PDB file of C-alpha atoms and ligand atoms in Angstrom:
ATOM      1  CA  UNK D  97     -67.476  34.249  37.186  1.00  0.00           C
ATOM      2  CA  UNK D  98     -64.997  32.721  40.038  1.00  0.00           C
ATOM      3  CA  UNK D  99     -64.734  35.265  42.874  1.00  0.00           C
ATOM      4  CA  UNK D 100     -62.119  35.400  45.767  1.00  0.00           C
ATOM      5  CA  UNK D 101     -63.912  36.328  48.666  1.00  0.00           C
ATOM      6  CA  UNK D 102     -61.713  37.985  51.079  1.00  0.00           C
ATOM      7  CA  UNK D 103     -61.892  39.426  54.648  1.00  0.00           C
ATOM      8  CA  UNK D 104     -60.892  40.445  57.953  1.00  0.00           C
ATOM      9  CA  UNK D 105     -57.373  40.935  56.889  1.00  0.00           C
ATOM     10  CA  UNK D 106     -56.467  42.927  59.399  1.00  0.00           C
ATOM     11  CA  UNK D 107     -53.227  44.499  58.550  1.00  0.00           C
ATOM     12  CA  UNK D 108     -51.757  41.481  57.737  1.00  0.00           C
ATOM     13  CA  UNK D 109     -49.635  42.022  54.514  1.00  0.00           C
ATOM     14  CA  UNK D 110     -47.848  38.411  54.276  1.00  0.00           C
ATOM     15  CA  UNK D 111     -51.468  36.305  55.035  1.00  0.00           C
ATOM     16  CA  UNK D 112     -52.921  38.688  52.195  1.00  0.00           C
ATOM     17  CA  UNK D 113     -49.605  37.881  49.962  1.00  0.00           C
ATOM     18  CA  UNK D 114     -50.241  34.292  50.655  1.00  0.00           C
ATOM     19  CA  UNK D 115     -54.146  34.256  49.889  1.00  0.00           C
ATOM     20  CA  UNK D 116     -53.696  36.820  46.682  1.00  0.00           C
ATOM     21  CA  UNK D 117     -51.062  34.416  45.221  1.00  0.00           C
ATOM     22  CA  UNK D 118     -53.226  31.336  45.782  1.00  0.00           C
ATOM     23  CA  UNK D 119     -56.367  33.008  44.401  1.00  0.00           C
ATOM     24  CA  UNK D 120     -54.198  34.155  41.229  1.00  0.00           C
ATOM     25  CA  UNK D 121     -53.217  30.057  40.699  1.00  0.00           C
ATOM     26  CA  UNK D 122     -56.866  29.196  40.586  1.00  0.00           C
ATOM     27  CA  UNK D 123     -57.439  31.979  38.185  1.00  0.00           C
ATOM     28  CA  UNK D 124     -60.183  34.183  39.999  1.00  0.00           C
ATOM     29  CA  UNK D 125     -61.734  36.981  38.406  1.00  0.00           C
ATOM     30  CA  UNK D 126     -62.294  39.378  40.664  1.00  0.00           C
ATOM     31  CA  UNK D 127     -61.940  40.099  44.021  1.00  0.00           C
ATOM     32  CA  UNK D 128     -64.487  40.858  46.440  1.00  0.00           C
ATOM     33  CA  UNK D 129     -63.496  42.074  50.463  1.00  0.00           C
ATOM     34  CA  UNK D 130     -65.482  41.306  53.411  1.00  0.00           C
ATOM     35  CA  UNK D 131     -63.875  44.383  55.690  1.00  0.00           C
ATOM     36  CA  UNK D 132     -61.333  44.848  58.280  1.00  0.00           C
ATOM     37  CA  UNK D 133     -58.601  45.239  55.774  1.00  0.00           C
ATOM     38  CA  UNK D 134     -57.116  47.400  59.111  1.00  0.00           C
ATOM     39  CA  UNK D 135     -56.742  47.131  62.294  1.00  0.00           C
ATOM     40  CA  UNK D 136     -54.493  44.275  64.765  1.00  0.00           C
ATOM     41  CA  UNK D 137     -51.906  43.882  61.932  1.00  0.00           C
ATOM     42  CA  UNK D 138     -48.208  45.953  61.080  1.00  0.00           C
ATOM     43  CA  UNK D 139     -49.088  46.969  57.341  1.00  0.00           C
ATOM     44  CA  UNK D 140     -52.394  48.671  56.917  1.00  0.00           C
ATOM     45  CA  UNK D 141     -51.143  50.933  54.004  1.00  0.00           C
ATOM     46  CA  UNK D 142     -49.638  47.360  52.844  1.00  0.00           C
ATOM     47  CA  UNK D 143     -53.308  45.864  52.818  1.00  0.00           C
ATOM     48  CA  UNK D 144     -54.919  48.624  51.359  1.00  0.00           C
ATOM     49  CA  UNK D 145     -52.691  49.210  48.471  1.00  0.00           C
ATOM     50  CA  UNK D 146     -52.670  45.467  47.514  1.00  0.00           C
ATOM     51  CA  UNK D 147     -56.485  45.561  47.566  1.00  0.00           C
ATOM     52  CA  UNK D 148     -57.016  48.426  45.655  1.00  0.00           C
ATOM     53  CA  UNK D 149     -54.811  47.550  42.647  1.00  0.00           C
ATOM     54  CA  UNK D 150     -56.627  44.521  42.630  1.00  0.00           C
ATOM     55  CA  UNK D 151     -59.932  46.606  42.118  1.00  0.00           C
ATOM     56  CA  UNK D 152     -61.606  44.558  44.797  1.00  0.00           C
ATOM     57  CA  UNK D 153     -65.164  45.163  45.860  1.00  0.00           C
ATOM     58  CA  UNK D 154     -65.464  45.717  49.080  1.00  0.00           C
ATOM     59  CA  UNK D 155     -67.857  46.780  52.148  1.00  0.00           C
ATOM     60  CA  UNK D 156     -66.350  48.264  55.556  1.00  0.00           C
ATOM     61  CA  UNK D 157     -65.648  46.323  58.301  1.00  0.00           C
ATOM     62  CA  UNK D 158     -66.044  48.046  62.226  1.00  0.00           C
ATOM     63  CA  UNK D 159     -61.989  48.634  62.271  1.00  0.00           C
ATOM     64  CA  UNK D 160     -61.713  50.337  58.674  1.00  0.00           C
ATOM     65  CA  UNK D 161     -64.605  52.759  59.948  1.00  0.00           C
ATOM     66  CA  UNK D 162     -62.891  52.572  63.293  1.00  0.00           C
ATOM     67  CA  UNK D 163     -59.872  54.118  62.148  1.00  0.00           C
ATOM     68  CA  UNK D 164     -60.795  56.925  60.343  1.00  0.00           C
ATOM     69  CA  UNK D 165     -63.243  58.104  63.199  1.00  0.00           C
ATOM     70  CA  UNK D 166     -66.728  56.260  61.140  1.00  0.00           C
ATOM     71  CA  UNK D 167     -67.686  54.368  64.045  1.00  0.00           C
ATOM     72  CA  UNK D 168     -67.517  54.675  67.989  1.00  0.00           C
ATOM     73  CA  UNK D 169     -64.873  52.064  69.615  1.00  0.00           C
ATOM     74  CA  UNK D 170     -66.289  52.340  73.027  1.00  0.00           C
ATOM     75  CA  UNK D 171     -66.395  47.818  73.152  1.00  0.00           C
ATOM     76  CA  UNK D 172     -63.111  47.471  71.607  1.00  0.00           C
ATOM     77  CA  UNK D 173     -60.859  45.957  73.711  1.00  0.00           C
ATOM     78  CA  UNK D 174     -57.867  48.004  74.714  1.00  0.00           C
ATOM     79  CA  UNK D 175     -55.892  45.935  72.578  1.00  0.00           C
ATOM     80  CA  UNK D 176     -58.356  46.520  69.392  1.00  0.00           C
ATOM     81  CA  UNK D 177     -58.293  50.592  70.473  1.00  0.00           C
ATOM     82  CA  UNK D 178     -54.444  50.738  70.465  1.00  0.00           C
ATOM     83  CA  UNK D 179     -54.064  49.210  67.588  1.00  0.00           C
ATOM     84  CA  UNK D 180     -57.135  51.473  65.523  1.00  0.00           C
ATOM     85  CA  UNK D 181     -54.899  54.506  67.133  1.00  0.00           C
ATOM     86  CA  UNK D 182     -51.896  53.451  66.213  1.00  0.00           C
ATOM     87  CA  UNK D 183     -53.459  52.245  62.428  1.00  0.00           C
ATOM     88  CA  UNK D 184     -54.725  55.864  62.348  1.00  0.00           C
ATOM     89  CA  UNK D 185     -51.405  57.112  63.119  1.00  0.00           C
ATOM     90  CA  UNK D 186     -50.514  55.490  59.726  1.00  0.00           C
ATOM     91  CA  UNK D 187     -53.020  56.520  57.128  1.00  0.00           C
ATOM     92  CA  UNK D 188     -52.489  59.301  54.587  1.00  0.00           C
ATOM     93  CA  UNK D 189     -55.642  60.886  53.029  1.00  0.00           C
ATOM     94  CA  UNK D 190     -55.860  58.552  50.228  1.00  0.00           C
ATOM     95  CA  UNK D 191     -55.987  55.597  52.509  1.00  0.00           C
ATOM     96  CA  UNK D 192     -58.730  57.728  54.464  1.00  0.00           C
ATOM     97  CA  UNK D 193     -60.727  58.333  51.835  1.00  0.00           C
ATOM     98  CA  UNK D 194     -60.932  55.184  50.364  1.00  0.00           C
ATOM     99  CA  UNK D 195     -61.937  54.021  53.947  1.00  0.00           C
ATOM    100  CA  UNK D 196     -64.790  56.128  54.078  1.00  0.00           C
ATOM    101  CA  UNK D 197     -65.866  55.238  50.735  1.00  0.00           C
ATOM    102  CA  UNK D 198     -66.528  51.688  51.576  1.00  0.00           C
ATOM    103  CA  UNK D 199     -70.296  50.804  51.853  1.00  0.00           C
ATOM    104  CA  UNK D 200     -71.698  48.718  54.629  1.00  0.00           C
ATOM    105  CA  UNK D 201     -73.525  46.329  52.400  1.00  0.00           C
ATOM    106  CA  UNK D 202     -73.679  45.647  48.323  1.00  0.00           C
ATOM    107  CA  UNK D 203     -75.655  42.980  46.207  1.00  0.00           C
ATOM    108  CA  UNK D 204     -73.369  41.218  43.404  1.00  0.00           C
ATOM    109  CA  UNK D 205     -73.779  39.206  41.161  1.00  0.00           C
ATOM    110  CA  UNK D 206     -77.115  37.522  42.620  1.00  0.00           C
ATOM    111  CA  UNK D 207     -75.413  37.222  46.111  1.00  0.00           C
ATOM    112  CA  UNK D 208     -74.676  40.079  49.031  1.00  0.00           C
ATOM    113  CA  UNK D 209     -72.021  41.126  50.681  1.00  0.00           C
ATOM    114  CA  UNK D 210     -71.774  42.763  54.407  1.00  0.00           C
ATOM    115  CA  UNK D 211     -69.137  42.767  57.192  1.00  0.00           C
ATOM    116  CA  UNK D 212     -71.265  41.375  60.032  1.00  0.00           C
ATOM    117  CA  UNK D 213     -74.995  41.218  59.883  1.00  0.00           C
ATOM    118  CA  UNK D 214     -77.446  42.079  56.954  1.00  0.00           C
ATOM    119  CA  UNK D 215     -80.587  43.507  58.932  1.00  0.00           C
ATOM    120  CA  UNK D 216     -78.240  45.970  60.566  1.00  0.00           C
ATOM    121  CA  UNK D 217     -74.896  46.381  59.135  1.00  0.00           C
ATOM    122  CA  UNK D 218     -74.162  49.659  61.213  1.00  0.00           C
ATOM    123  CA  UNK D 219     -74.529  47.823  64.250  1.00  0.00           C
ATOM    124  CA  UNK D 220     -71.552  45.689  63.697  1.00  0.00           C
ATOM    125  CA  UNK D 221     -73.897  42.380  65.486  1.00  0.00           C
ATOM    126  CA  UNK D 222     -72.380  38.697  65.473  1.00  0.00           C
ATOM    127  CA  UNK D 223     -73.651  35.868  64.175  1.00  0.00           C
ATOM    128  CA  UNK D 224     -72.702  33.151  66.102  1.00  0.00           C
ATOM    129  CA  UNK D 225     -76.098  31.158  66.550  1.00  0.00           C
ATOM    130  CA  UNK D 226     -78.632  30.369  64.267  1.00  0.00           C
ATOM    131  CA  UNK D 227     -80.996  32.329  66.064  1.00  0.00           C
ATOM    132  CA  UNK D 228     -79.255  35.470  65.193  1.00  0.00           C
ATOM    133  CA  UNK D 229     -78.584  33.772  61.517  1.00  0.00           C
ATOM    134  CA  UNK D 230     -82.529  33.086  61.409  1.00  0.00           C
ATOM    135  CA  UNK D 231     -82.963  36.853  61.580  1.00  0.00           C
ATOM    136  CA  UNK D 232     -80.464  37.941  58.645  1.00  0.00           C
ATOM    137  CA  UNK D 233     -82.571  35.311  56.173  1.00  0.00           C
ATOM    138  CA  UNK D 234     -85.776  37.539  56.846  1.00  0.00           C
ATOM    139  CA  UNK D 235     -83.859  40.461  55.221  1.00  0.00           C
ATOM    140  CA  UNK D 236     -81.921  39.188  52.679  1.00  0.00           C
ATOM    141  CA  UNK D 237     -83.114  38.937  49.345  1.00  0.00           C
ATOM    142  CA  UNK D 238     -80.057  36.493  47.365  1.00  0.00           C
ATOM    143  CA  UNK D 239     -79.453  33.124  47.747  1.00  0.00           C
ATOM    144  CA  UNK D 240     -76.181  34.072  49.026  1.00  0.00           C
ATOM    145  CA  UNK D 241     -74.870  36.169  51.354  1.00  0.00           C
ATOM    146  CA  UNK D 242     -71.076  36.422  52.493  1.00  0.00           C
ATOM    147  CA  UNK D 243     -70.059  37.808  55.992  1.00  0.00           C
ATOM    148  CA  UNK D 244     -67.201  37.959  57.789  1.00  0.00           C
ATOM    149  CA  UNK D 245     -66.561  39.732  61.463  1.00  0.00           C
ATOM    150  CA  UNK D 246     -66.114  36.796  63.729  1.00  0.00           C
ATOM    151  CA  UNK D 247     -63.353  35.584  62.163  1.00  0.00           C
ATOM    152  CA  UNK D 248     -64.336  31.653  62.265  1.00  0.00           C
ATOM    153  CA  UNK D 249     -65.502  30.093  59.078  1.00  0.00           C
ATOM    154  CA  UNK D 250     -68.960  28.415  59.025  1.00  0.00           C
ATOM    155  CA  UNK D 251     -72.065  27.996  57.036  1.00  0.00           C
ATOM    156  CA  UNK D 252     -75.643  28.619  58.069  1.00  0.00           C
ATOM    157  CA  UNK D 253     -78.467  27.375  56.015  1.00  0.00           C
ATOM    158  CA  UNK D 254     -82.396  27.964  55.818  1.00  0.00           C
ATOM    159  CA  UNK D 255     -84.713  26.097  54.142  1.00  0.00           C
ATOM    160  CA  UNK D 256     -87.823  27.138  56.387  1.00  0.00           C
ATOM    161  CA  UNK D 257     -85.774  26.383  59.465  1.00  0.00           C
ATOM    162  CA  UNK D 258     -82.124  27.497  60.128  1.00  0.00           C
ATOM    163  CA  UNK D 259     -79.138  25.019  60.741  1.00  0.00           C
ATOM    164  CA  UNK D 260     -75.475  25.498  60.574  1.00  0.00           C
ATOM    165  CA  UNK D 261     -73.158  23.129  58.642  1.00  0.00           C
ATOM    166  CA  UNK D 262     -69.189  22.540  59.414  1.00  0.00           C
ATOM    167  CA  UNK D 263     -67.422  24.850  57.096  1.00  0.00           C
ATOM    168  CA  UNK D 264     -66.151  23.487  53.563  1.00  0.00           C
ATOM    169  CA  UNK D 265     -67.246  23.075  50.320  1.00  0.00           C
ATOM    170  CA  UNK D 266     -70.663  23.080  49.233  1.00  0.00           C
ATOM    171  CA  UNK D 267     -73.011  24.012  46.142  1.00  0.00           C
ATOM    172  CA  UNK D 268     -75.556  26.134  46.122  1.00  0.00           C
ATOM    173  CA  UNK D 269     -78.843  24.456  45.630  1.00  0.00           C
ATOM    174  CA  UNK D 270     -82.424  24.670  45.009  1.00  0.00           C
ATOM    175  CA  UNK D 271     -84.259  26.451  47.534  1.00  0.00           C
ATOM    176  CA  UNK D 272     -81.980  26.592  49.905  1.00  0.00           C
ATOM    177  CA  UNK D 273     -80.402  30.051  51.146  1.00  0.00           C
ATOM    178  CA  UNK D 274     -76.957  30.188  53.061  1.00  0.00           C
ATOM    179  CA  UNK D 275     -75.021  33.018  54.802  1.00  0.00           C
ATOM    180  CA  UNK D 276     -71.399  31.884  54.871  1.00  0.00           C
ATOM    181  CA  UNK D 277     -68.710  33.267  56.822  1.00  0.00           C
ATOM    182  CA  UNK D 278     -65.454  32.848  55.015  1.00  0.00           C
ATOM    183  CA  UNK D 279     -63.349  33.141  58.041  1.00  0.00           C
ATOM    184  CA  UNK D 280     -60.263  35.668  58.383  1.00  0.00           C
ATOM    185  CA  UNK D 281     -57.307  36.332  56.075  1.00  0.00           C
ATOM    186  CA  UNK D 282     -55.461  37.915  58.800  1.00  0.00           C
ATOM    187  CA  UNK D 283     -56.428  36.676  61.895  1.00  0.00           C
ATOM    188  CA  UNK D 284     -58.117  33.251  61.996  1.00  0.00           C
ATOM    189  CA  UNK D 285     -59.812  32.463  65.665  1.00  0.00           C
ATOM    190  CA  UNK D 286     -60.880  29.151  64.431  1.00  0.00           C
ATOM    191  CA  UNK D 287     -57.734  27.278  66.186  1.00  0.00           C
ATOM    192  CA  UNK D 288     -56.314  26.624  62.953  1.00  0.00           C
ATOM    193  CA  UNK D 289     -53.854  29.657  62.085  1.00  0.00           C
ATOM    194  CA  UNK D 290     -53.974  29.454  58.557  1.00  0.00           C
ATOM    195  CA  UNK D 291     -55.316  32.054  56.658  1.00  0.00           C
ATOM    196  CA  UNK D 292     -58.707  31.549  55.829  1.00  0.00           C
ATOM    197  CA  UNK D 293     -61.013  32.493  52.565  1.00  0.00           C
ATOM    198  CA  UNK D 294     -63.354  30.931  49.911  1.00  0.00           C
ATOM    199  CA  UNK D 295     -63.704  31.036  46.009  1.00  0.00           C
ATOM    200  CA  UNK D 296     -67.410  31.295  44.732  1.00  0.00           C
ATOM    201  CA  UNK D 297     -68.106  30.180  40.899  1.00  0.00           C
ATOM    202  CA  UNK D 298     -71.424  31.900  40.516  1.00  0.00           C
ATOM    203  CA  UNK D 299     -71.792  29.347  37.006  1.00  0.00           C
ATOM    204  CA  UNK D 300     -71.697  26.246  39.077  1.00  0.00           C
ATOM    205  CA  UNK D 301     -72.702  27.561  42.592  1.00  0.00           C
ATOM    206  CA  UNK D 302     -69.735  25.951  44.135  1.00  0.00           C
ATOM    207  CA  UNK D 303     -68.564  27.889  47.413  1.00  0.00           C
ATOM    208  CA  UNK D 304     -65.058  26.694  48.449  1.00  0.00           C
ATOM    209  CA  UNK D 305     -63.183  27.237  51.244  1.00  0.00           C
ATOM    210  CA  UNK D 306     -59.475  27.739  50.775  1.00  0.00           C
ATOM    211  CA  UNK D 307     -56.843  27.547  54.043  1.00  0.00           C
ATOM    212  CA  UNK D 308     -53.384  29.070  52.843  1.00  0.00           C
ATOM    213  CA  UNK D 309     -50.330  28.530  55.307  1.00  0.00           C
ATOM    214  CA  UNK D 310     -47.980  31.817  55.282  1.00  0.00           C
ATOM    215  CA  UNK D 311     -45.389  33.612  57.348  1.00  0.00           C
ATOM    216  CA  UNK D 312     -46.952  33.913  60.449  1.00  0.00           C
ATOM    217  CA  UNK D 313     -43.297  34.854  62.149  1.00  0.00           C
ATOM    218  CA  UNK D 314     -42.467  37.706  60.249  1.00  0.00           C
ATOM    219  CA  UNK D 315     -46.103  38.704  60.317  1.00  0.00           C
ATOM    220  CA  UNK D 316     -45.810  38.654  64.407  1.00  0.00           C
ATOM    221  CA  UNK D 317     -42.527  40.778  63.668  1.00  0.00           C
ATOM    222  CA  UNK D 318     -43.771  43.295  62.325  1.00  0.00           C
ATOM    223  CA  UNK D 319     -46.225  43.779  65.243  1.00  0.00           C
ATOM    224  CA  UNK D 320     -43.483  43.788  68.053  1.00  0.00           C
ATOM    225  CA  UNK D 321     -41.388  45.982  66.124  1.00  0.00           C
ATOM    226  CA  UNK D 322     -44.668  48.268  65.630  1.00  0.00           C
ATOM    227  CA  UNK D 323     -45.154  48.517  69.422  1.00  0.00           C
ATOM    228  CA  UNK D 324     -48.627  46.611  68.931  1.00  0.00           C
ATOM    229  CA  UNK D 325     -49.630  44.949  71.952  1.00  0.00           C
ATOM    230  CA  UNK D 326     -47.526  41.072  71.678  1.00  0.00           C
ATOM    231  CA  UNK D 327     -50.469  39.576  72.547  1.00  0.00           C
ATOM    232  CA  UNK D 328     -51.479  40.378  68.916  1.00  0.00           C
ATOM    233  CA  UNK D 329     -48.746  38.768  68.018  1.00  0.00           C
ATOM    234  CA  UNK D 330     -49.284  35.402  69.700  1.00  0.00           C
ATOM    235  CA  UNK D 331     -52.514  34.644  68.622  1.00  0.00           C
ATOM    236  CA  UNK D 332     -51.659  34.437  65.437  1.00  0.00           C
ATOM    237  CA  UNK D 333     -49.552  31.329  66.031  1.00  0.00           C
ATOM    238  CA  UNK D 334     -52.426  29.496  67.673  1.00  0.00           C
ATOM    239  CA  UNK D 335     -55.290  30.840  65.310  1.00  0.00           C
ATOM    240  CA  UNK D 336     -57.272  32.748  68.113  1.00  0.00           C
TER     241      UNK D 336
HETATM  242 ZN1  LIG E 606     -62.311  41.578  62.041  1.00  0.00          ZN
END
């Protein structure tokens, strides 16, 4: 099976357009989210309808739970908490509930899927070093193991010890286990502003990661004409 692994979409309806359209060209079949299909962007509802006629599987991200009152947002930054207010403004039950139906973590098809980190996905940790990576391994109990949550793409690897490697394409190997962050849909932080994801052919073990340019103006639009603070807008042009 070839799976498009989405996540941190954030809200933003024409990245998601863009990555749905190129994961439909290399004939994926099915769709798997990381979280955060809320939260920064103009088009929540948008996001959420688009990912639920796709029957994607997904886990919740800190902003879905965020906006429906699952989580605390005490360390958001008051740009993050006016924009989970103002994405709560926007939900109707049905959006709600499928929200709070999301599970923090699920195993697949011989690999796992979890917002940020797999020893405590309620905690909403990075992993940024392969320190923290290290720790994940020790719970995890697939080869592979998507995450998103930091928004920049990269791949650690154990094989006894833990190293990262520069994100891109790579197949799954022998003993080696790898957590790979597919980066964000909807708002990379990488420095490169395309939207970021990754196809996974569980026949093969091939992991690819796919950039997809879209329309990042009318995508910064939207925000302004939202009220959403412009800085949310701006960083989307220079993928931060
Ligand atoms: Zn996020």
């Amino acid at each position: 099976m070839r799976y498009g692994i989405i996540g941190d979409v954030h809200g933003n309806l024409e990245a998601l357009t863009a990555v749905l359209d190129m994961l439909k060209q290399e004939g994926v079949g099915r769709h798997v989210c990381l979280g955060d299909v809320v939260g920064y962007g103009a088009d929540p509802v948008g996001c959420i309808i688009r990912i639920r006629e796709l029957d994607t599987i997904c886990v919740a991200g800190n902003h879905d739970y965020a906006a429906i009152g699952q989580t605390p947002v005490d360390y958001f930054n008051s740009y993050a908490r006016h924009a989970v207010m103002w994405t709560k403004e926007q939900l109707g039950q049905e959006e709600r509930d499928f929200l709070a139906e999301m599970p923090l973590m699920r195993k697949l098809d011989g690999f796992t899927i979890v917002h940020a980190s797999p020893e405590a996905p309620a905690e909403w940790n990075y992993l940024y070093h392969t320190l923290e990576a290290a720790r994940s391994f020790q719970v995890l109990n697939t080869q592979v193991c998507f995450i998103g949550h930091s928004h920049i793409p990269v791949v650690f690897v154990s094989n006894g010890s833990c190293r990262t490697r520069p994100p891109g394409d790579l197949t799954v190997s022998g003993s080696e286990r790898y957590l790979v962050n597919t980066g964000s849909v909807g708002q990379p932080r990488d420095g490169d502003p395309r939207a970021s994801c990754c196809i996974f052919d569980t026949a093969s073990g091939l992991v690819q990661v796919k950039r997809v340019d879209y329309d990042i103006s009318a995508a910064q639009g939207k925000i302004i004409s939202a009220g959403l603070p412009p800085v949310l807008a701006l960083r989307l042009a220079r993928g931060e």
